[in-house]
XYZ file of C-alpha atoms in Angstrom:
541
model
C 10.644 -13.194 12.762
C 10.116 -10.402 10.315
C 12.930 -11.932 7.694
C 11.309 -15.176 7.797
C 8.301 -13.697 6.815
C 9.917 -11.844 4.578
C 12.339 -14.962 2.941
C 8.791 -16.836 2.947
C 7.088 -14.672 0.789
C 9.829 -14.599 -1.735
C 10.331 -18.457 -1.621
C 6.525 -18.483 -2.694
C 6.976 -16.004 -5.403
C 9.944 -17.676 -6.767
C 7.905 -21.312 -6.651
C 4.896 -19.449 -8.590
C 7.382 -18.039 -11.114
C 8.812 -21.220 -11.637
C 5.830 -22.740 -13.279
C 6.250 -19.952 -16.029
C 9.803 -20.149 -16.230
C 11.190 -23.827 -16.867
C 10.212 -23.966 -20.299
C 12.325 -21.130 -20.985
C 15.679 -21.856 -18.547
C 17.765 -22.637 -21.584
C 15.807 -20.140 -24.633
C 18.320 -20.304 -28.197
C 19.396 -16.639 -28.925
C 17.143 -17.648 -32.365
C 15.823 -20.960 -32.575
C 13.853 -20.626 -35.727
C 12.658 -17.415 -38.109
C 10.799 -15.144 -37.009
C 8.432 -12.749 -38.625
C 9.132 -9.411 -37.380
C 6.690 -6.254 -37.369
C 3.370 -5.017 -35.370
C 0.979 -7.718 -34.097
C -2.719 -6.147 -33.016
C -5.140 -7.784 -30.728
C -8.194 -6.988 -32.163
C -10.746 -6.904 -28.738
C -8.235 -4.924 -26.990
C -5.985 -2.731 -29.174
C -3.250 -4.311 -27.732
C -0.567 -4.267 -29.847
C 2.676 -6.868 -29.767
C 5.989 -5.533 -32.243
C 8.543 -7.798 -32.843
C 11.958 -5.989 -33.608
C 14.200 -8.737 -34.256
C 14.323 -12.418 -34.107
C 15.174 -12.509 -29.861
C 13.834 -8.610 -28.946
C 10.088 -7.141 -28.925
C 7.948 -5.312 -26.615
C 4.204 -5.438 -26.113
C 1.912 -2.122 -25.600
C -1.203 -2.447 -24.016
C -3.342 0.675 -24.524
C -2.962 3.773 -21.849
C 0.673 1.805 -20.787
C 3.902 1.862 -20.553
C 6.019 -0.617 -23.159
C 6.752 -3.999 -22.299
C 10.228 -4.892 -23.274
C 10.556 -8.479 -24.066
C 13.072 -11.364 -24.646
C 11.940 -13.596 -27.564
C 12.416 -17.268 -28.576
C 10.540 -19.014 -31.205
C 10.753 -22.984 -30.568
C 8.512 -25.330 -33.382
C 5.239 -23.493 -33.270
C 5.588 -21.657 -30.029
C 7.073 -18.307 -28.882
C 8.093 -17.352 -25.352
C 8.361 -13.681 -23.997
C 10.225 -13.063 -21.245
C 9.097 -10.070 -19.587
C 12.307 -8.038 -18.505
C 10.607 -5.284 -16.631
C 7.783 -7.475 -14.608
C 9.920 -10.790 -14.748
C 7.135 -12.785 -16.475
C 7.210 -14.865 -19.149
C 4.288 -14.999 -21.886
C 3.717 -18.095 -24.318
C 1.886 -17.666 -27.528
C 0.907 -20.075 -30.597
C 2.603 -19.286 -33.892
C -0.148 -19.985 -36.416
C -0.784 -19.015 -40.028
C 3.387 -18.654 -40.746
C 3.694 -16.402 -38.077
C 1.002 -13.997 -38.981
C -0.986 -14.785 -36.284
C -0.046 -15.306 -32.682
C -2.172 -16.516 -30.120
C -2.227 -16.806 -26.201
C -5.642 -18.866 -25.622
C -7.157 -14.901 -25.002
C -6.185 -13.036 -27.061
C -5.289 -13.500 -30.901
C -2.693 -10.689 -32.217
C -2.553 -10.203 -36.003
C 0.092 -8.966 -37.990
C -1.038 -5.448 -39.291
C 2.879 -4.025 -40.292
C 5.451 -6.817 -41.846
C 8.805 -4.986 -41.240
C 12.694 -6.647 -42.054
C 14.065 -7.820 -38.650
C 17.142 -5.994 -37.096
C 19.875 -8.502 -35.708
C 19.444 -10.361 -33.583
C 21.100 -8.832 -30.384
C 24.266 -11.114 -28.637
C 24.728 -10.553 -24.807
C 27.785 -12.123 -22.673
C 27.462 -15.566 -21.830
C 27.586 -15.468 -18.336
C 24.818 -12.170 -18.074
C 21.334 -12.518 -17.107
C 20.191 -11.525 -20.903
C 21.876 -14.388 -22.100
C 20.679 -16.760 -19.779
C 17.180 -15.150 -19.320
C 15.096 -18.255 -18.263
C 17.197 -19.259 -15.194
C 17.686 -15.259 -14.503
C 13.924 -14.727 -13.909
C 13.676 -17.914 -12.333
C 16.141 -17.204 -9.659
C 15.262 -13.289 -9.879
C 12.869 -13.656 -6.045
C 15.462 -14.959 -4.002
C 18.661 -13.108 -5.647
C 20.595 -11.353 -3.072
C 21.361 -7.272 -3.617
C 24.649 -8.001 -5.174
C 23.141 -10.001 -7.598
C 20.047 -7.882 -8.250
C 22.052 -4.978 -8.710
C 24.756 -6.518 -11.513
C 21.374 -7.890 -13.290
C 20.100 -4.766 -13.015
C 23.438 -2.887 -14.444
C 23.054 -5.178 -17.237
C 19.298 -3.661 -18.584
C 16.970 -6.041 -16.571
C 14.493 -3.163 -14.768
C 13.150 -6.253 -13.129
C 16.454 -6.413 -11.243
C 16.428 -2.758 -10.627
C 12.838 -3.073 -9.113
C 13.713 -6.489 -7.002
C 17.021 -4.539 -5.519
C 14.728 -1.574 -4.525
C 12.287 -3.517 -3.193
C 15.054 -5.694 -1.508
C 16.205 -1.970 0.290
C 12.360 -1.088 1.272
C 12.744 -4.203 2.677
C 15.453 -3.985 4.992
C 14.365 -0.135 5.858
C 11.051 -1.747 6.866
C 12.512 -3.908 9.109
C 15.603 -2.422 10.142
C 13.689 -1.189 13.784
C 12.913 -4.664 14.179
C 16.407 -5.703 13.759
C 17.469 -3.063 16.137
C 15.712 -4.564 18.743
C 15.470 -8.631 18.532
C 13.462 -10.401 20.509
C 16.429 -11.453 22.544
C 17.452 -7.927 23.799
C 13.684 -7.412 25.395
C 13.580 -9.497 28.307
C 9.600 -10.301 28.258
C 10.407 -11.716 24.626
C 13.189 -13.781 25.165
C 13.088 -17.564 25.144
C 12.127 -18.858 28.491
C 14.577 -20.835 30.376
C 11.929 -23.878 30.359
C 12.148 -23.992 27.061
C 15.893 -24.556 26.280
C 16.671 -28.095 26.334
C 20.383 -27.523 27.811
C 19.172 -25.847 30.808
C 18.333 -27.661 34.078
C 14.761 -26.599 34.161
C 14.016 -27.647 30.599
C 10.095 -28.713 30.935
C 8.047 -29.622 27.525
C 4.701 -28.532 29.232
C 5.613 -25.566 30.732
C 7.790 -24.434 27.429
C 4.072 -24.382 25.605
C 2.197 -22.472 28.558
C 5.473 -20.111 28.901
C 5.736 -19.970 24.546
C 1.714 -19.043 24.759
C 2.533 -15.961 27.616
C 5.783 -14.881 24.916
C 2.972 -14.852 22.150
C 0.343 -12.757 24.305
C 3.104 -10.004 25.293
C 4.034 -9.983 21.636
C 0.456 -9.543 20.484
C 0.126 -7.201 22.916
C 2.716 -4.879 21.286
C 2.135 -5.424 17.981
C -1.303 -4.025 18.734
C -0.097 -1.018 21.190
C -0.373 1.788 18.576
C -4.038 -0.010 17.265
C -4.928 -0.517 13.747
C -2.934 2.620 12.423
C -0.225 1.995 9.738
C 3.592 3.816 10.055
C 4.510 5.746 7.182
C 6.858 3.890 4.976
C 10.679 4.129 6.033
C 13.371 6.258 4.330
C 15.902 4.876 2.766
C 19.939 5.347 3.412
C 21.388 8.118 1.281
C 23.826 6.028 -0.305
C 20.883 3.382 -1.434
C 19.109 6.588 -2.490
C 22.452 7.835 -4.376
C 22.425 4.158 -6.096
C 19.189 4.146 -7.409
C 19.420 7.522 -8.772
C 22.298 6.424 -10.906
C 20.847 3.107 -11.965
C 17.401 5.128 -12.926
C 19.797 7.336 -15.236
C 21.582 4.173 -16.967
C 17.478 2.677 -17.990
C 16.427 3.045 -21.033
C 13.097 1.189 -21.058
C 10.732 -0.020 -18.560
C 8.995 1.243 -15.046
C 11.787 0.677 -12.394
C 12.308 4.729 -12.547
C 8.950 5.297 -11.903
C 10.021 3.282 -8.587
C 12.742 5.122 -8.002
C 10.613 8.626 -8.175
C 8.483 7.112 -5.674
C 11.277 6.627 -3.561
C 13.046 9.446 -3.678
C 10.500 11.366 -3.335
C 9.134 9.996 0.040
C 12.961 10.492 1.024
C 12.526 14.652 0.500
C 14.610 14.313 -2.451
C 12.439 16.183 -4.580
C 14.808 17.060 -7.502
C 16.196 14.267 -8.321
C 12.563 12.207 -7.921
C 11.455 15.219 -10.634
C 14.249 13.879 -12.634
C 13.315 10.039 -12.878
C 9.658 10.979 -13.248
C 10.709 12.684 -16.213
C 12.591 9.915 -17.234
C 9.842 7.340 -16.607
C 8.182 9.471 -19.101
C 11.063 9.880 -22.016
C 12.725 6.831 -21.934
C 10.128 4.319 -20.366
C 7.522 5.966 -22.297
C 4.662 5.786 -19.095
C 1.985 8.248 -19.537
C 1.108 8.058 -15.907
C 4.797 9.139 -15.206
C 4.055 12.242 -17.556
C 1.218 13.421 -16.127
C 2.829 13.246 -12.726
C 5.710 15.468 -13.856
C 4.312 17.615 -16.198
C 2.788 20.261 -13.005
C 6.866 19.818 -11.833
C 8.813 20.154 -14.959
C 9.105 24.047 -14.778
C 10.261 24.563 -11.133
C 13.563 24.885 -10.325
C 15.591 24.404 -7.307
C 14.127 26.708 -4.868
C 10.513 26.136 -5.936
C 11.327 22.642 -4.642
C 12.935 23.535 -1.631
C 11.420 22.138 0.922
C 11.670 23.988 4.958
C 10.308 23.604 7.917
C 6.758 25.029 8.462
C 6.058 27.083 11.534
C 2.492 27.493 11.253
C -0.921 25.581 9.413
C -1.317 27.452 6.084
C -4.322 29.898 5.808
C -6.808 30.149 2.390
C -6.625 27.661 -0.604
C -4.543 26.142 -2.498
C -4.879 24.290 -5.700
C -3.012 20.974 -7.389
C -3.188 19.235 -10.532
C -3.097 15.969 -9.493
C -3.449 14.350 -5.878
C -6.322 12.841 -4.153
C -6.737 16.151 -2.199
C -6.141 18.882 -5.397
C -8.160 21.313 -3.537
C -6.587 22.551 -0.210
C -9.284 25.011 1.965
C -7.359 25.896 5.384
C -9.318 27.735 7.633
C -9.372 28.108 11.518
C -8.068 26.008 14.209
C -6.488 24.302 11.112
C -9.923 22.828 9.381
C -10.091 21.538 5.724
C -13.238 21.094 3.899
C -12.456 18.117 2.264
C -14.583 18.338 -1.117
C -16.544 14.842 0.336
C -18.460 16.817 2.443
C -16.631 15.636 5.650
C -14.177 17.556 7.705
C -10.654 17.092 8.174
C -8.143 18.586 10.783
C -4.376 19.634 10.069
C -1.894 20.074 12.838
C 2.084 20.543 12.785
C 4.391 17.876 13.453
C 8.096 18.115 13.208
C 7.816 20.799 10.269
C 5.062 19.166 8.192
C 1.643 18.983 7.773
C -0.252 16.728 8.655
C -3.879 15.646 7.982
C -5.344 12.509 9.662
C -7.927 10.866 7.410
C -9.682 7.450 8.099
C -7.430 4.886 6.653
C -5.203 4.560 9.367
C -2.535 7.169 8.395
C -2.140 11.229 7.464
C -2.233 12.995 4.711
C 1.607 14.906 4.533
C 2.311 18.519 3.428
C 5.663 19.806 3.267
C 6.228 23.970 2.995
C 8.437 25.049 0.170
C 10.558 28.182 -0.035
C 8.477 29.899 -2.256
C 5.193 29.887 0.131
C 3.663 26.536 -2.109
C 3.407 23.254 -0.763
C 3.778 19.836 -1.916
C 2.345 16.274 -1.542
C 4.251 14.104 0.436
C 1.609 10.890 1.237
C 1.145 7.957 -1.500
C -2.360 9.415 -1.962
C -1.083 12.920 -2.902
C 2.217 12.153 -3.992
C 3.622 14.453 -6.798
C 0.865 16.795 -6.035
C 2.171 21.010 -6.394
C 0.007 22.990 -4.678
C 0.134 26.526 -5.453
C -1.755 29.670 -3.511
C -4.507 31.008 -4.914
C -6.773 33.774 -3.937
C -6.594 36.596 -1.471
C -4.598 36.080 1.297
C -6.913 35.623 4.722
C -6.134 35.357 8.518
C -7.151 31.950 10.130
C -7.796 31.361 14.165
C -4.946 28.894 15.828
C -5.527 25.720 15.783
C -6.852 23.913 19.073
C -4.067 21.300 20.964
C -6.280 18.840 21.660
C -5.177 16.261 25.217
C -4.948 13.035 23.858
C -3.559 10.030 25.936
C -1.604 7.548 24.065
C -2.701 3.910 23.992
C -1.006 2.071 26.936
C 0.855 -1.362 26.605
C -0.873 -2.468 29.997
C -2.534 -5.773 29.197
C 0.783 -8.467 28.605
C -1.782 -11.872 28.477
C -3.964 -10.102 25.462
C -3.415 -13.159 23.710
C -5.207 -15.774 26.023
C -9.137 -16.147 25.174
C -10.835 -13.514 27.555
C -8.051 -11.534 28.869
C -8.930 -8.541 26.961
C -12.232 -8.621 28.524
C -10.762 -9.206 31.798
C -7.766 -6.463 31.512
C -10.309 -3.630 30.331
C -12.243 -4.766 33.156
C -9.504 -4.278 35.238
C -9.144 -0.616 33.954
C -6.333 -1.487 31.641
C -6.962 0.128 28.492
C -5.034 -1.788 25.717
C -7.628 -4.941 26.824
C -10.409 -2.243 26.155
C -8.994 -1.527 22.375
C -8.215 -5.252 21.685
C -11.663 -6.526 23.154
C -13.752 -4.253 21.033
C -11.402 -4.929 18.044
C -11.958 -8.389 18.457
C -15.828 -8.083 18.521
C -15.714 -5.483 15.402
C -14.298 -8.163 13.130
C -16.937 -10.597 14.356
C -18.938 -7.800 12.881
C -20.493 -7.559 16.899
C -19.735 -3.621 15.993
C -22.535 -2.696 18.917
C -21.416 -5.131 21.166
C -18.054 -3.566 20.390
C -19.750 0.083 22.053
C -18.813 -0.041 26.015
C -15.042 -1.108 24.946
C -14.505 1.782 22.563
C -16.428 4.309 24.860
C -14.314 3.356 27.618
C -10.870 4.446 25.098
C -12.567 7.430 24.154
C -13.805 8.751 27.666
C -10.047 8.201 28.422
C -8.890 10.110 26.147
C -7.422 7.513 23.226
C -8.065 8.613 19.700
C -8.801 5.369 18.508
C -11.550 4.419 20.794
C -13.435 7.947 19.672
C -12.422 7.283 15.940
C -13.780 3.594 16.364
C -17.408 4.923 18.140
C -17.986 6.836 14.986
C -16.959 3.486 12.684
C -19.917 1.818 15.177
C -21.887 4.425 14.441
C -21.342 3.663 10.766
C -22.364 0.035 10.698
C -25.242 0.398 13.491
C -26.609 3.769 13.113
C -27.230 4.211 16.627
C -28.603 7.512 17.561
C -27.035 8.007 20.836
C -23.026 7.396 19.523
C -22.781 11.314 18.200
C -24.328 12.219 21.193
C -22.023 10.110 23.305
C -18.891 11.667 22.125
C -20.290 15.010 22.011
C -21.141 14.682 25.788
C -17.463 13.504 26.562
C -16.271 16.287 25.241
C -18.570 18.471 26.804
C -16.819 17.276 30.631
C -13.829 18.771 30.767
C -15.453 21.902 29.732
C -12.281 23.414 27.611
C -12.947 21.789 24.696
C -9.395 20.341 24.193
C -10.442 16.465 24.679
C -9.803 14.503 21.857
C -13.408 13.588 21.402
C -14.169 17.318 20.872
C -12.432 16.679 17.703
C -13.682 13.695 16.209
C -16.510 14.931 16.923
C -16.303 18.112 14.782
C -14.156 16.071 11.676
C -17.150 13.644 11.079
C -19.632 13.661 8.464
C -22.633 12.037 10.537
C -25.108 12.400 8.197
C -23.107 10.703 5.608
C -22.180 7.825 8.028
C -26.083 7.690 9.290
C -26.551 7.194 5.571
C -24.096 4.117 4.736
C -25.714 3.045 8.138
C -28.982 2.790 6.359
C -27.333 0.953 2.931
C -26.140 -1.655 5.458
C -28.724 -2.439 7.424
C -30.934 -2.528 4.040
C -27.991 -5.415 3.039
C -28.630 -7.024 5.968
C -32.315 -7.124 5.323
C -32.212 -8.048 2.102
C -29.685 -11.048 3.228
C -31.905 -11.997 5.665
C -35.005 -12.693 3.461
C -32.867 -14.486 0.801
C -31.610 -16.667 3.598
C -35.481 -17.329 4.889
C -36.826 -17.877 1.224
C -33.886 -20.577 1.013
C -35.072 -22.033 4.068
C -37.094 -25.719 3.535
C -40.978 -25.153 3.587
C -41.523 -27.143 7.138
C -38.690 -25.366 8.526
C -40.120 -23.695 12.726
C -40.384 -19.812 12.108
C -37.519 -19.379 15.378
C -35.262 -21.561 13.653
C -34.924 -18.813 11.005
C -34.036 -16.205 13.732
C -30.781 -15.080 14.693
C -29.355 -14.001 18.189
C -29.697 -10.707 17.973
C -25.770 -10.536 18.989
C -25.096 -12.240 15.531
C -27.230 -9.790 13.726
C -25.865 -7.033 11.832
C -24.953 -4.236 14.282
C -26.395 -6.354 17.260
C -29.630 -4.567 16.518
């Protein structure tokens, strides 16, 4: 299922890409002259330098270059973009001192003598650069990777993507619908078998569908951090990042590696992301690295939650305050909790995922997360004791409710007591933006002792403001009297006032909805035909 998704999506890309492309499936090495030197785009600074009658990049302000492959044809130029695999028309006017795109007009500020034009094999993807890009989103990883050997970064970035890809999905793989036997195609439904049945193949196909809901949504709405990638595929795209000499791809690659706790050799392609591809983002990222050697980026295993502050240059979180039972202030004036897990650690934030900390040898620690990737944090201040942190008893969300699928069996399983029907029913009112009606569901998870159903009170709590929700959760975790429940936490990590306050700026949206909604109303139009149920109104309130 996932790899037709997956060959889906690409078969749409390549369609959308073909629209650009067609025109330019069979460019001359050098149809006609060309007038070579700086083009500048007056309204944007933008500035477009042609090097030679089939080579050019553009660079937009704050960017890295944009290598190009040129063709002039009559009174139009193509530019196929070898790092993003786009291609670019533009209007030769005035005798080539003034190139157009319908947008943007770039005039030529610096004449300069062409260099030669540049010749590439017959059979590579330079040479044939129209149907390369065109058949670029459905290329397999052998092909990718030759294209990408040959100085297309757009290949080097489609063959990483293509292993992201497979890393993604390999757990899937590993377990095919086939091998679980609740997923499996039912017996009525093959047409070889002897109890082959059309009707009961659909009610059986809408009971596979339900259990497969039902486990797509058994960790809730969290996302998985991304998955590594094979140390040869990491080995490979090292050595391709060395053999670029223009474009983004080893910014990629840094990315990569570096989520793979290969922290050297991502230092290395960030640097050359900044030499060779010229990308001032990629600069600023490895400027705080480019001084530490080995052991400064040794990463081990940490045995306990850091204690004082640390500092970063760069990273969502540059300011790191641990103090007890593993608290962060977290500069929004919120609270945020880190814990240990496997080694690292971890911060859970509100959009879905953690925050990731690794220890390294020399006491530091670094950034591990896409939010504060890149990110050195170094110790700062006196050094200060800190109070353990708490374990808090949390109880994983069950896979208990199979049927999820069918209309009212989530109601009907958490009525049963089955939690999962508890999560999915309150999920389901949430995004009908029912977010009170939503309450008793997500109270029920959180009494329980499921993160997700506390987490989710205080999201209510956001869009209604009702009073009793932070009182609520503070009573649950008030019952067990040790103040290890789960609610104890979220409880203590949330910024009510703050929430109370976007509360307010909603309900105020809602108002002011409301009123342009009645003054669009027609003049004769009954004063309860203007009301809504107060289920459909914002909150429920």
């Amino acid at each position: 299922m996932t790899l037709a998704v997956s060959t889906f999506r690409r078969a749409l890309a390549a369609r959308c890409l073909m629209v650009f492309v067609l025109a330019l499936t069979s460019l001359p090495a050098a149809a006609e002259s060309m007038q070579c030197g700086t083009f500048t785009a007056e309204d944007t600074g933008t500035t477009l330098t042609l090097q030679s009658p089939n080579q050019g990049f553009r660079q937009i302000p704050e960017q890295p270059p944009e290598p190009y492959l040129v063709s002039r044809l009559g009174n139009e130029m193509k530019l196929a973009d070898l790092d993003n695999g786009g291609v670019w028309s533009l209007t030769v006017q005035e005798g080539g001192r003034l190139l157009s795109d319908g947008v943007s007009a770039y005039r030529l500020q610096r004449a300069a003598r062409c260099q030669p034009a540049s010749v590439f094999p017959p059979t590579s993807c330079r040479a044939q650069i129209g149907t390369c890009l065109h058949d670029l989103p459905l290329a397999n990883s052998a092909t990718l990777r030759q294209w990408c050997e040959e100085g297309v970064p757009a290949a080097c970035k489609g063959l990483l993507a293509n292993y992201q890809s497979e890393a993604r999905d390999a757990p899937n793989a590993a377990t095919p619908a086939e091998d679980d036997p609740e997923l499996a195609e039912p017996a009525v439904c093959k047409p070889d078998s002897g109890s082959y049945d059309q009707a009961a193949c659909l009610e059986a196909a809408r009971e596979v569908m339900g259990k497969a809901m039902a486990k797509a949504l058994l960790g809730g709405l969290a996302a998985g951090d991304p998955a590594p990638l094979p140390a040869a595929q990491l080995d490979e795209i090292t050595a391709l990042c060395r053999a670029q000499t223009a474009g983004t791809f080893c910014a990629k690659a840094a990315d990569a590696l570096w989520a793979a706790g290969r922290l050297l050799p991502a230092r290395d392609a960030l640097q050359l992301a900044c030499t060779r591809g010229q990308d001032p983002r990629a600069c600023q990222r490895a400027a705080p690295l480019a001084g530490l050697d080995a052991r400064a980026l040794a990463p081990v295993a940490a045995t306990a939650l850091p204690c004082g502050s640390y500092l970063a240059d760069q990273g969502l979180m540059d300011h790191l305050a641990f103090g007890d039972g593993g608290m962060i202030d977290s500069g929004f004036g919120g609270k945020l909790r880190a814990r240990l897990v496997d080694g690292d650690i971890r911060v859970r934030h509100d959009q879905g995922d953690d925050f990731v900390f690794k220890t390294l040898a020399n006491g530091n620690l670094i950034g591990m997360d896409s939010w504060n990737r890149f990110g050195y944090y170094q110790r700062v201040g006196e050094a200060q004791q800190c109070s353990a942190p708490v374990v808090y008893v949390e109880t994983p969300l069950p896979q208990d409710c199979p049927g999820i699928g069918r209309p009212g069996a989530a109601q009907a399983c958490c009525a049963a007591g089955k939690l999962q029907g508890c999560n999915a029913a309150g999920h389901q009112l949430a995004l009908s933006d029912r977010w009170a009606d939503a309450t008793p569901f997500y109270l029920k998870l959180c009494a329980a002792g499921v993160r997700e159903g506390c987490e989710n009170l205080a999201s209510v709590y956001e869009h209604t403001g009702d009073e009793q929700l932070p009182a609520q959760i503070q009573a649950i975790c008030a019952k067990d009297g040790k103040g290890t429940h789960v609610a104890c936490d979220v409880h203590a990590t949330r910024n009510w006032a703050l929430l109370q306050v976007s509360a307010g700026l909603e309900a105020i949206a809602a108002r002011m909805a409301a009123e342009a909604e009645d003054d669009d109303s027609p003049p004769d139009a009954p004063a309860k035909a203007k009301e809504r149920p107060a289920s459909n109104r914002k909150g429920g309130r």
